Tab-separated table of C-alpha atoms in Angstrom:
chain	number	residue	atom	x	y	z
A	1	VAL	CA	13.138	-13.443	-3.552
A	2	GLY	CA	13.353	-14.054	0.181
A	3	GLU	CA	14.476	-10.539	1.166
A	4	GLN	CA	12.024	-7.923	2.390
A	5	VAL	CA	11.112	-5.488	-0.392
A	6	LEU	CA	10.099	-1.858	0.048
A	7	LEU	CA	7.445	-0.504	-2.328
A	8	LYS	CA	7.936	3.244	-2.264
A	9	CYS	CA	5.103	5.723	-2.719
A	10	SER	CA	5.363	9.458	-2.203
A	11	PHE	CA	2.679	12.107	-2.537
A	12	LYS	CA	2.090	15.838	-2.301
A	13	SER	CA	-1.155	17.444	-1.219
A	14	SER	CA	-2.410	21.010	-1.349
A	15	SER	CA	-4.627	20.262	1.674
A	16	PRO	CA	-3.430	19.788	5.251
A	17	ILE	CA	-2.871	16.117	6.197
A	18	THR	CA	-5.775	14.994	8.399
A	19	GLU	CA	-7.272	11.755	9.721
A	20	SER	CA	-9.390	11.670	6.552
A	21	LEU	CA	-6.321	10.800	4.472
A	22	LEU	CA	-6.715	7.400	2.791
A	23	VAL	CA	-4.041	5.199	1.256
A	24	ASP	CA	-4.982	2.149	-0.796
A	25	TRP	CA	-2.499	-0.284	-2.317
A	26	THR	CA	-3.864	-2.589	-4.995
A	27	TYR	CA	-2.222	-5.493	-6.803
A	28	ARG	CA	-2.794	-7.277	-10.087
A	29	PRO	CA	-0.809	-10.456	-10.870
A	30	LEU	CA	1.539	-10.395	-13.872
A	31	THR	CA	-0.674	-13.087	-15.416
A	32	GLY	CA	-3.641	-10.683	-15.278
A	33	GLY	CA	-6.901	-11.154	-13.459
A	34	GLN	CA	-8.656	-9.261	-10.711
A	35	MET	CA	-7.178	-6.271	-8.926
A	36	GLU	CA	-7.102	-6.860	-5.179
A	37	THR	CA	-6.622	-4.423	-2.325
A	38	VAL	CA	-3.581	-5.544	-0.343
A	39	PHE	CA	-3.240	-2.628	2.074
A	40	HIS	CA	-5.420	0.181	3.411
A	41	TYR	CA	-4.397	3.077	5.652
A	42	GLN	CA	-6.692	5.528	7.417
A	43	SER	CA	-5.187	6.989	10.616
A	44	VAL	CA	-3.782	3.495	11.294
A	45	PRO	CA	-2.495	0.729	8.975
A	46	HIS	CA	-4.940	-1.985	7.886
A	47	PRO	CA	-3.016	-4.798	6.160
A	48	THR	CA	-5.056	-7.330	4.229
A	49	THR	CA	-6.490	-10.210	6.238
A	50	ALA	CA	-6.927	-12.517	3.240
A	51	GLY	CA	-5.214	-13.512	0.015
A	52	LYS	CA	-1.605	-14.163	-0.903
A	53	PHE	CA	-0.222	-11.170	1.031
A	54	LYS	CA	-1.937	-11.973	4.338
A	55	ASP	CA	0.478	-11.355	7.265
A	56	ARG	CA	3.272	-10.276	4.879
A	57	ILE	CA	2.658	-6.553	4.323
A	58	SER	CA	3.657	-3.867	6.785
A	59	TRP	CA	3.359	-0.087	6.783
A	60	ALA	CA	6.653	1.695	6.086
A	61	GLY	CA	5.276	5.172	5.434
A	62	ASN	CA	4.878	8.439	7.276
A	63	VAL	CA	1.948	10.463	5.900
A	64	ALA	CA	3.175	13.648	7.613
A	65	ASN	CA	6.231	13.445	5.305
A	66	GLY	CA	4.247	12.522	2.173
A	67	ASP	CA	5.334	8.865	2.360
A	68	ALA	CA	2.846	6.023	1.814
A	69	SER	CA	5.344	3.174	1.327
A	70	ILE	CA	4.766	-0.444	2.351
A	71	ALA	CA	7.066	-3.427	2.836
A	72	ILE	CA	6.491	-7.046	1.773
A	73	GLN	CA	8.088	-9.822	3.794
A	74	SER	CA	9.322	-13.081	2.219
A	75	PRO	CA	8.564	-12.188	-1.410
A	76	VAL	CA	8.306	-15.013	-3.940
A	77	LEU	CA	8.400	-14.901	-7.755
A	78	SER	CA	4.634	-15.394	-7.943
A	79	ASP	CA	4.187	-12.026	-6.152
A	80	ASN	CA	5.337	-10.369	-9.384
A	81	GLY	CA	2.739	-7.998	-10.780
A	82	THR	CA	1.516	-4.415	-10.764
A	83	PHE	CA	1.233	-2.592	-7.449
A	84	ILE	CA	-0.684	0.698	-7.411
A	85	CYS	CA	-0.585	3.230	-4.603
A	86	SER	CA	-3.589	5.582	-4.353
A	87	VAL	CA	-3.664	8.496	-1.897
A	88	LYS	CA	-6.722	10.635	-1.177
A	89	ASN	CA	-6.552	13.584	1.207
A	90	PRO	CA	-9.999	15.210	1.100
A	91	PRO	CA	-10.808	17.570	-0.425
A	92	ASP	CA	-7.598	16.967	-2.407
A	93	VAL	CA	-7.512	13.747	-4.471
C-alpha cells in the first residue's frame, strides 16, 4: 500500500515485433464482477481514462525486449484482484 508496484509481464513471439503488436491489461476485483481493461498498448501506451486506475498506471515495458510490464502508483488494498496481461503480435497470438 502506498508504494508504486510493478506488474511484470514477459512474452516471446515467433514473429518479428511490429507496430501491430497489442498489449492489453485487464483487471477483475477480488470480490468478483466485471473484467475491465486498465491499460492498452499499440505502438504507444494508452492508459485507461476512466475507472479506479485512471491516472495511476504507467507503461514500464519494452516490447523489443519481450517486456509488457506496467506500474501502478499509490496502490490501495481495494486494488487487490486479478490482473491479466495479453499480448498479440500478428500473426502470432
